[in-house]
Amino acid sequence: MATMIGGRGPDQLVVTPAWSLADLFAVRPEDAEAALAALVHDALGLTVLPTATRIEPVDYAMGSPATGALLRVLGASVEGQPWGFFCKVLQHVRHWPTLPMLPEGFREMFARDFPWRQELVLWAEPFAPTAPAGMRPPAMHALIELPDDRVAVWTELVDECDEPWRPERFRRAARLLGQWNQRASKPEVLASAVIEMGSPLRLYATHTVPLRGLAPLADDDLWSHPWLAREAGLRASLRELGARVPAVMDRLDGLPQCIPHGDASPQNLLVPRDAPLEFRAIDVAFHASCPIGMDLGQLLVGLVHAGHLDPVTLPGLVELVVSAYVEGLLDEGWSGAATDVGVGFVGAMLVRSGFDSFRYDLLGAGDPPPEFTSRVELSRWIAEMAHQVF
């Protein structure tokens, strides 16, 4: 759940600090090579060539509260065969650099209750079996408890296909998400996701939307900037929708519920090079009862936020992904109303991305850059969709 303060740009990248093998295995330095050799042998059936091992840090967004490090651990066997793992360090949110920027009161509750280990549900009962075969998580090879409320998650290193997302891939992902969400709507699965903070989506609506969305929209000085002043109609539209958020949330709470992926952007649905019709799902979030259809919002806006998709293409994808998602629900025995999917999709997308997508950090002189105008158009599209539904 991103919670940066101010305009929503790509979250500032955090340079992963140096982590040694001893750190990642929670062992003495002299025991680290043996620990790695045992993991490589058990997971991959290979014998490590010690001199070939290297650790490559992967920079990550500081808006990820529970992420302490992203690393690739690479090497070769004595026979010369390359091997690799992906290692993610999860951490208690008190280690998050952005925590002091949160409002007092909410900050204390966030630090106390944020479920920093929630990503591990990908490999745990009863949620893990709900993932369809075509959208499974990367294989987990080891889970190492580290000091100071951290844990190292050693998983399969996915060699990603570098082909861009096209409509057929969006369709395939949406159908699999529909299957997954319907599987995760069973009472025993819903009952397993108890988050002390309460509904993550309602918390986002209650705290993040006012702070990062509605407060900047109410700032007359900010919106007097020439790039924004021309968008007075959009501003008014979003402020009107902002007043409806409590009613939107009430309506979403009344929809059929599931445990969603929670952050099903294309960046979190890795496409293996050797299996381009499948996905490897990572970085689940919002692990609690959420409205059916919610995952479609992140599926569509994720690449726009990353600057890899023009929002002009979004209207042409809506019917495609909604119909494919409903097909996935039906595959798994759905008997609800298809209109509920559209309400859940648009309502959750409005709350999560409708108000805080503006790149206020880019305001300057001259003509606005494409990164700025793209976010304006995204916000306009979401607002138009929301006015049609709510």
Short mmCIF file of C-alpha atoms in Angstrom, two decimals:
data_model
loop_
_atom_site.label_atom_id
_atom_site.label_comp_id
_atom_site.label_asym_id
_atom_site.label_seq_id
_atom_site.Cartn_x
_atom_site.Cartn_y
_atom_site.Cartn_z
CA MET A 1 0.00 0.00 0.00
CA ALA A 2 1.77 3.17 -1.17
CA THR A 3 1.44 6.02 1.31
CA MET A 4 3.79 8.74 0.11
CA ILE A 5 3.00 12.31 1.05
CA GLY A 6 2.14 14.82 -1.65
CA GLY A 7 1.65 14.27 -5.39
CA ARG A 8 1.90 10.71 -6.54
CA GLY A 9 4.88 10.13 -8.78
CA PRO A 10 6.91 7.00 -9.14
CA ASP A 11 7.90 6.43 -5.54
CA GLN A 12 11.43 7.58 -4.82
CA LEU A 13 13.83 4.73 -5.33
CA VAL A 14 15.70 3.37 -2.35
CA VAL A 15 19.17 2.06 -3.04
CA THR A 16 19.35 -1.32 -1.38
CA PRO A 17 22.14 -1.31 1.21
CA ALA A 18 24.82 -3.98 1.10
CA TRP A 19 23.65 -7.35 2.39
CA SER A 20 26.10 -10.20 2.84
CA LEU A 21 25.31 -13.89 2.65
CA ALA A 22 25.83 -14.03 6.41
CA ASP A 23 23.16 -11.32 6.84
CA LEU A 24 20.70 -13.15 4.59
CA PHE A 25 21.15 -16.52 6.29
CA ALA A 26 21.49 -15.09 9.83
CA VAL A 27 24.72 -17.04 10.35
CA ARG A 28 28.35 -16.25 11.20
CA PRO A 29 30.39 -15.05 8.19
CA GLU A 30 32.45 -18.25 8.21
CA ASP A 31 29.25 -20.32 7.85
CA ALA A 32 27.65 -18.31 5.04
CA GLU A 33 29.12 -20.21 2.06
CA ALA A 34 28.03 -23.52 3.54
CA ALA A 35 24.50 -22.22 4.06
CA LEU A 36 24.31 -21.07 0.45
CA ALA A 37 25.78 -24.33 -0.84
CA ALA A 38 23.14 -26.29 1.06
CA LEU A 39 20.33 -24.13 -0.33
CA VAL A 40 21.58 -24.42 -3.92
CA HIS A 41 21.95 -28.17 -3.58
CA ASP A 42 18.54 -28.70 -1.96
CA ALA A 43 16.64 -26.34 -4.26
CA LEU A 44 18.42 -26.81 -7.57
CA GLY A 45 20.47 -29.99 -7.23
CA LEU A 46 23.71 -28.15 -8.02
CA THR A 47 27.11 -27.84 -6.36
CA VAL A 48 28.17 -24.24 -5.83
CA LEU A 49 31.38 -22.84 -7.27
CA PRO A 50 32.12 -20.41 -4.39
CA THR A 51 34.24 -17.97 -6.38
CA ALA A 52 31.37 -17.29 -8.81
CA THR A 53 28.77 -16.12 -6.28
CA ARG A 54 27.64 -12.49 -6.39
CA ILE A 55 24.82 -10.43 -4.89
CA GLU A 56 23.13 -7.81 -7.08
CA PRO A 57 20.93 -5.21 -5.31
CA VAL A 58 17.69 -4.12 -6.96
CA ASP A 59 16.52 -0.58 -6.18
CA TYR A 60 12.92 -0.38 -4.96
CA ALA A 61 10.24 2.21 -4.20
CA MET A 62 10.33 3.74 -0.75
CA GLY A 63 6.53 3.65 -0.78
CA SER A 64 6.73 -0.07 0.00
CA PRO A 65 6.65 -0.06 3.83
CA ALA A 66 7.57 -3.70 4.35
CA THR A 67 10.40 -3.92 1.82
CA GLY A 68 13.86 -3.89 3.35
CA ALA A 69 15.87 -5.14 0.38
CA LEU A 70 15.52 -6.70 -3.06
CA LEU A 71 18.45 -8.80 -4.20
CA ARG A 72 19.49 -11.22 -6.90
CA VAL A 73 21.91 -13.87 -5.68
CA LEU A 74 23.68 -15.35 -8.68
CA GLY A 75 26.38 -17.89 -9.29
CA ALA A 76 27.53 -20.99 -11.12
CA SER A 77 27.94 -24.65 -10.30
CA VAL A 78 31.25 -26.50 -10.39
CA GLU A 79 30.10 -27.84 -13.78
CA GLY A 80 29.68 -24.28 -15.04
CA GLN A 81 25.86 -24.18 -14.95
CA PRO A 82 24.48 -20.76 -13.93
CA TRP A 83 21.96 -20.50 -11.11
CA GLY A 84 20.11 -17.72 -9.35
CA PHE A 85 17.67 -16.81 -6.60
CA PHE A 86 15.63 -13.75 -5.86
CA CYS A 87 15.85 -12.71 -2.22
CA LYS A 88 13.46 -10.20 -0.69
CA VAL A 89 13.92 -8.92 2.84
CA LEU A 90 10.64 -8.08 4.53
CA GLN A 91 10.80 -5.77 7.52
CA HIS A 92 8.68 -4.38 10.31
CA VAL A 93 7.26 -1.02 9.24
CA ARG A 94 9.17 0.78 12.02
CA HIS A 95 12.22 0.47 9.73
CA TRP A 96 10.45 2.32 6.88
CA PRO A 97 12.11 5.69 6.12
CA THR A 98 8.77 7.35 5.29
CA LEU A 99 7.06 6.43 8.56
CA PRO A 100 7.92 9.78 10.29
CA MET A 101 6.12 11.64 7.48
CA LEU A 102 2.74 10.09 8.32
CA PRO A 103 0.29 12.09 10.45
CA GLU A 104 0.66 11.62 14.17
CA GLY A 105 -1.93 9.20 15.49
CA PHE A 106 -2.23 7.34 12.21
CA ARG A 107 1.54 6.85 12.29
CA GLU A 108 1.40 5.07 15.64
CA MET A 109 -1.47 2.84 14.55
CA PHE A 110 0.27 2.10 11.23
CA ALA A 111 3.54 1.13 12.93
CA ARG A 112 1.72 -1.03 15.45
CA ASP A 113 -0.71 -2.85 13.16
CA PHE A 114 0.64 -2.89 9.60
CA PRO A 115 0.87 -6.57 8.53
CA TRP A 116 4.47 -6.47 7.32
CA ARG A 117 4.60 -10.24 6.75
CA GLN A 118 1.42 -10.34 4.66
CA GLU A 119 3.21 -11.23 1.40
CA LEU A 120 4.00 -14.63 2.87
CA VAL A 121 0.34 -15.62 2.44
CA LEU A 122 1.24 -16.37 -1.20
CA TRP A 123 2.81 -19.61 0.07
CA ALA A 124 0.54 -20.34 3.04
CA GLU A 125 -2.78 -22.07 3.66
CA PRO A 126 -5.58 -21.38 2.96
CA PHE A 127 -4.74 -18.62 0.44
CA ALA A 128 -1.94 -20.34 -1.49
CA PRO A 129 -4.13 -23.07 -3.06
CA THR A 130 -6.51 -20.45 -4.45
CA ALA A 131 -3.95 -19.22 -7.01
CA PRO A 132 -4.70 -20.75 -10.44
CA ALA A 133 -1.91 -22.72 -12.10
CA GLY A 134 -1.36 -20.02 -14.71
CA MET A 135 -0.81 -17.32 -12.08
CA ARG A 136 1.14 -19.05 -9.32
CA PRO A 137 3.77 -17.34 -7.16
CA PRO A 138 7.47 -17.99 -7.76
CA ALA A 139 8.61 -21.12 -5.96
CA MET A 140 9.83 -20.41 -2.45
CA HIS A 141 13.12 -22.12 -1.59
CA ALA A 142 13.80 -20.79 1.91
CA LEU A 143 12.36 -18.49 4.57
CA ILE A 144 15.02 -17.24 6.96
CA GLU A 145 14.06 -15.36 10.12
CA LEU A 146 16.50 -12.47 10.65
CA PRO A 147 17.14 -10.31 13.71
CA ASP A 148 15.14 -7.16 14.50
CA ASP A 149 11.83 -8.21 12.88
CA ARG A 150 13.09 -8.97 9.41
CA VAL A 151 12.77 -12.07 7.27
CA ALA A 152 14.62 -13.14 4.09
CA VAL A 153 12.42 -14.77 1.46
CA TRP A 154 14.43 -16.84 -1.04
CA THR A 155 12.45 -17.59 -4.20
CA GLU A 156 12.73 -18.67 -7.78
CA LEU A 157 14.45 -16.07 -9.97
CA VAL A 158 12.03 -15.44 -12.84
CA ASP A 159 13.68 -14.77 -16.20
CA GLU A 160 11.12 -12.27 -17.46
CA CYS A 161 9.81 -12.02 -21.01
CA ASP A 162 10.62 -8.55 -22.34
CA GLU A 163 7.69 -8.26 -24.77
CA PRO A 164 5.34 -5.38 -23.93
CA TRP A 165 1.85 -6.02 -22.58
CA ARG A 166 -0.70 -6.22 -25.38
CA PRO A 167 -4.50 -6.67 -25.22
CA GLU A 168 -4.35 -10.48 -25.30
CA ARG A 169 -2.06 -10.55 -22.26
CA PHE A 170 -4.37 -8.18 -20.38
CA ARG A 171 -7.29 -10.46 -21.29
CA ARG A 172 -5.46 -13.57 -20.09
CA ALA A 173 -4.41 -11.91 -16.84
CA ALA A 174 -7.95 -10.65 -16.17
CA ARG A 175 -9.46 -14.11 -16.65
CA LEU A 176 -6.95 -15.68 -14.28
CA LEU A 177 -7.58 -12.93 -11.72
CA GLY A 178 -11.29 -13.70 -11.97
CA GLN A 179 -10.60 -17.37 -11.30
CA TRP A 180 -8.32 -16.48 -8.38
CA ASN A 181 -10.73 -14.00 -6.82
CA GLN A 182 -13.64 -16.45 -7.01
CA ARG A 183 -11.53 -19.20 -5.44
CA ALA A 184 -10.57 -16.76 -2.69
CA SER A 185 -14.18 -15.84 -1.94
CA LYS A 186 -14.85 -19.02 0.02
CA PRO A 187 -15.85 -18.44 3.68
CA GLU A 188 -12.81 -20.26 5.06
CA VAL A 189 -10.46 -18.09 2.99
CA LEU A 190 -12.22 -14.86 3.92
CA ALA A 191 -12.12 -15.86 7.58
CA SER A 192 -8.35 -16.35 7.44
CA ALA A 193 -7.57 -12.72 6.59
CA VAL A 194 -7.98 -10.86 9.84
CA ILE A 195 -6.13 -7.54 9.84
CA GLU A 196 -6.14 -5.63 13.09
CA MET A 197 -5.99 -2.32 11.24
CA GLY A 198 -9.36 -3.07 9.67
CA SER A 199 -10.28 -2.93 5.99
CA PRO A 200 -7.19 -1.76 4.06
CA LEU A 201 -9.33 -0.19 1.35
CA ARG A 202 -11.41 1.74 3.89
CA LEU A 203 -8.25 2.86 5.68
CA TYR A 204 -6.89 4.08 2.34
CA ALA A 205 -10.14 5.97 1.76
CA THR A 206 -10.12 7.41 5.28
CA HIS A 207 -6.47 8.44 5.59
CA THR A 208 -4.60 8.39 2.28
CA VAL A 209 -7.27 9.89 0.01
CA PRO A 210 -7.74 13.01 2.19
CA LEU A 211 -3.99 13.45 2.72
CA ARG A 212 -2.59 12.73 -0.72
CA GLY A 213 -5.64 13.39 -2.85
CA LEU A 214 -8.19 15.80 -1.50
CA ALA A 215 -5.83 18.16 0.36
CA PRO A 216 -3.82 19.04 -2.79
CA LEU A 217 -7.06 19.35 -4.77
CA ALA A 218 -8.29 21.92 -2.24
CA ASP A 219 -5.11 24.01 -2.49
CA ASP A 220 -6.01 27.11 -4.54
CA ASP A 221 -2.41 28.28 -4.75
CA LEU A 222 -1.30 24.91 -6.13
CA TRP A 223 -4.10 24.83 -8.68
CA SER A 224 -3.36 28.36 -9.85
CA HIS A 225 -0.31 26.98 -11.64
CA PRO A 226 -0.89 27.32 -15.41
CA TRP A 227 -0.64 23.56 -16.01
CA LEU A 228 -3.40 22.95 -13.48
CA ALA A 229 -5.52 26.07 -13.86
CA ARG A 230 -6.66 24.84 -17.28
CA GLU A 231 -8.03 21.71 -15.56
CA ALA A 232 -10.59 23.46 -13.34
CA GLY A 233 -13.34 21.16 -14.60
CA LEU A 234 -11.40 18.05 -13.68
CA ARG A 235 -10.56 19.50 -10.29
CA ALA A 236 -14.23 20.21 -9.57
CA SER A 237 -15.20 16.74 -10.77
CA LEU A 238 -12.71 15.05 -8.46
CA ARG A 239 -13.66 17.19 -5.46
CA GLU A 240 -17.30 16.27 -6.03
CA LEU A 241 -16.33 12.59 -6.17
CA GLY A 242 -14.23 13.06 -3.06
CA ALA A 243 -17.34 14.03 -1.12
CA ARG A 244 -18.94 10.77 -2.27
CA VAL A 245 -16.10 8.50 -1.10
CA PRO A 246 -17.84 7.43 2.14
CA ALA A 247 -20.92 6.41 0.16
CA VAL A 248 -18.73 4.67 -2.43
CA MET A 249 -17.05 2.69 0.33
CA ASP A 250 -20.42 1.69 1.79
CA ARG A 251 -21.47 0.42 -1.62
CA LEU A 252 -18.21 -1.49 -2.08
CA ASP A 253 -18.61 -3.11 1.33
CA GLY A 254 -22.02 -4.38 0.23
CA LEU A 255 -20.63 -6.21 -2.81
CA PRO A 256 -19.55 -9.86 -2.89
CA GLN A 257 -16.13 -10.04 -1.25
CA CYS A 258 -12.92 -11.93 -1.89
CA ILE A 259 -9.30 -11.91 -0.80
CA PRO A 260 -7.70 -10.22 -3.84
CA HIS A 261 -4.15 -10.13 -5.05
CA GLY A 262 -4.42 -6.52 -3.93
CA ASP A 263 -1.76 -5.00 -6.17
CA ALA A 264 -2.25 -6.85 -9.45
CA SER A 265 -0.39 -4.39 -11.65
CA PRO A 266 1.51 -5.91 -14.58
CA GLN A 267 4.74 -5.19 -12.68
CA ASN A 268 3.61 -7.74 -10.09
CA LEU A 269 2.47 -10.34 -12.61
CA LEU A 270 5.81 -11.50 -14.01
CA VAL A 271 5.76 -13.25 -17.39
CA PRO A 272 8.41 -16.01 -17.65
CA ARG A 273 10.42 -16.04 -20.85
CA ASP A 274 10.04 -19.82 -21.12
CA ALA A 275 6.28 -19.76 -20.34
CA PRO A 276 4.91 -16.57 -21.96
CA LEU A 277 1.27 -17.60 -21.46
CA GLU A 278 1.68 -17.79 -17.68
CA PHE A 279 2.31 -15.34 -14.83
CA ARG A 280 4.27 -15.44 -11.59
CA ALA A 281 2.40 -13.37 -9.03
CA ILE A 282 4.40 -11.38 -6.47
CA ASP A 283 3.84 -8.63 -3.87
CA VAL A 284 0.28 -9.27 -2.73
CA ALA A 285 -1.29 -6.49 -0.68
CA PHE A 286 -4.64 -5.51 0.84
CA HIS A 287 -4.91 -9.06 2.20
CA ALA A 288 -8.40 -8.74 3.61
CA SER A 289 -12.00 -8.87 2.53
CA CYS A 290 -12.27 -6.61 -0.55
CA PRO A 291 -14.91 -6.09 -3.27
CA ILE A 292 -14.98 -8.40 -6.25
CA GLY A 293 -13.45 -6.65 -9.28
CA MET A 294 -10.93 -4.59 -7.29
CA ASP A 295 -7.90 -6.23 -8.91
CA LEU A 296 -8.87 -4.91 -12.35
CA GLY A 297 -8.05 -1.33 -11.40
CA GLN A 298 -4.40 -2.01 -10.63
CA LEU A 299 -4.16 -4.24 -13.71
CA LEU A 300 -5.07 -1.27 -15.90
CA VAL A 301 -3.41 1.68 -14.17
CA GLY A 302 -0.14 0.02 -13.13
CA LEU A 303 1.72 0.56 -16.39
CA VAL A 304 0.35 4.11 -16.71
CA HIS A 305 1.78 4.94 -13.29
CA ALA A 306 5.10 3.48 -14.41
CA GLY A 307 5.09 5.55 -17.60
CA HIS A 308 4.89 2.50 -19.87
CA LEU A 309 1.31 2.81 -21.13
CA ASP A 310 -0.56 5.75 -22.65
CA PRO A 311 -3.87 6.31 -20.83
CA VAL A 312 -5.53 6.84 -24.20
CA THR A 313 -5.45 3.04 -24.58
CA LEU A 314 -7.40 2.38 -21.36
CA PRO A 315 -10.98 2.84 -22.66
CA GLY A 316 -10.32 0.17 -25.27
CA LEU A 317 -9.17 -2.29 -22.59
CA VAL A 318 -12.07 -1.93 -20.15
CA GLU A 319 -14.63 -4.15 -21.86
CA LEU A 320 -11.90 -6.67 -22.68
CA VAL A 321 -10.68 -7.11 -19.11
CA VAL A 322 -14.11 -6.94 -17.46
CA SER A 323 -15.59 -9.61 -19.74
CA ALA A 324 -12.50 -11.82 -19.33
CA TYR A 325 -12.63 -11.39 -15.54
CA VAL A 326 -16.30 -12.40 -15.47
CA GLU A 327 -15.40 -15.46 -17.57
CA GLY A 328 -12.83 -16.35 -14.92
CA LEU A 329 -15.40 -15.97 -12.15
CA LEU A 330 -17.80 -18.20 -14.08
CA ASP A 331 -15.05 -20.79 -14.58
CA GLU A 332 -15.02 -21.21 -10.80
CA GLY A 333 -18.75 -21.24 -10.18
CA TRP A 334 -19.65 -17.56 -9.88
CA SER A 335 -23.41 -16.98 -9.68
CA GLY A 336 -23.46 -13.26 -8.91
CA ALA A 337 -24.38 -10.23 -10.99
CA ALA A 338 -21.89 -9.07 -13.61
CA THR A 339 -22.76 -5.45 -12.75
CA ASP A 340 -21.16 -5.99 -9.33
CA VAL A 341 -17.80 -6.46 -11.05
CA GLY A 342 -17.99 -3.05 -12.72
CA VAL A 343 -18.93 -1.35 -9.45
CA GLY A 344 -16.09 -3.04 -7.55
CA PHE A 345 -13.60 -2.30 -10.31
CA VAL A 346 -14.45 1.39 -10.75
CA GLY A 347 -15.08 2.15 -7.08
CA ALA A 348 -11.84 0.64 -5.84
CA MET A 349 -9.90 2.25 -8.71
CA LEU A 350 -11.38 5.65 -7.81
CA VAL A 351 -10.34 5.28 -4.17
CA ARG A 352 -6.84 3.96 -4.91
CA SER A 353 -5.87 5.97 -8.01
CA GLY A 354 -8.45 8.62 -8.82
CA PHE A 355 -7.37 11.43 -6.51
CA ASP A 356 -3.62 11.14 -6.02
CA SER A 357 -2.19 10.36 -9.47
CA PHE A 358 -1.22 13.95 -10.29
CA ARG A 359 2.51 14.58 -10.67
CA TYR A 360 2.64 17.78 -8.62
CA ASP A 361 6.36 17.18 -8.22
CA LEU A 362 6.86 17.99 -11.91
CA LEU A 363 5.24 21.44 -11.89
CA GLY A 364 7.50 23.96 -13.58
CA ALA A 365 7.86 26.42 -16.42
CA GLY A 366 7.20 25.94 -20.11
CA ASP A 367 5.06 23.11 -21.45
CA PRO A 368 4.15 20.18 -19.20
CA PRO A 369 6.14 17.01 -19.88
CA PRO A 370 4.40 13.83 -21.07
CA GLU A 371 4.73 12.30 -17.60
CA PHE A 372 2.57 15.12 -16.23
CA THR A 373 -0.10 15.14 -18.94
CA SER A 374 -0.36 11.36 -18.83
CA ARG A 375 -1.36 11.45 -15.18
CA VAL A 376 -3.88 14.23 -15.82
CA GLU A 377 -5.50 12.11 -18.52
CA LEU A 378 -5.50 9.07 -16.24
CA SER A 379 -7.28 11.06 -13.53
CA ARG A 380 -9.78 12.40 -16.06
CA TRP A 381 -10.56 8.90 -17.32
CA ILE A 382 -11.04 7.53 -13.81
CA ALA A 383 -13.29 10.48 -12.89
CA GLU A 384 -15.43 9.95 -15.99
CA MET A 385 -15.76 6.25 -15.22
CA ALA A 386 -16.68 6.98 -11.61
CA HIS A 387 -19.36 9.52 -12.53
CA GLN A 388 -20.98 6.89 -14.77
CA VAL A 389 -21.12 4.36 -11.91
CA PHE A 390 -21.59 6.53 -8.82
#
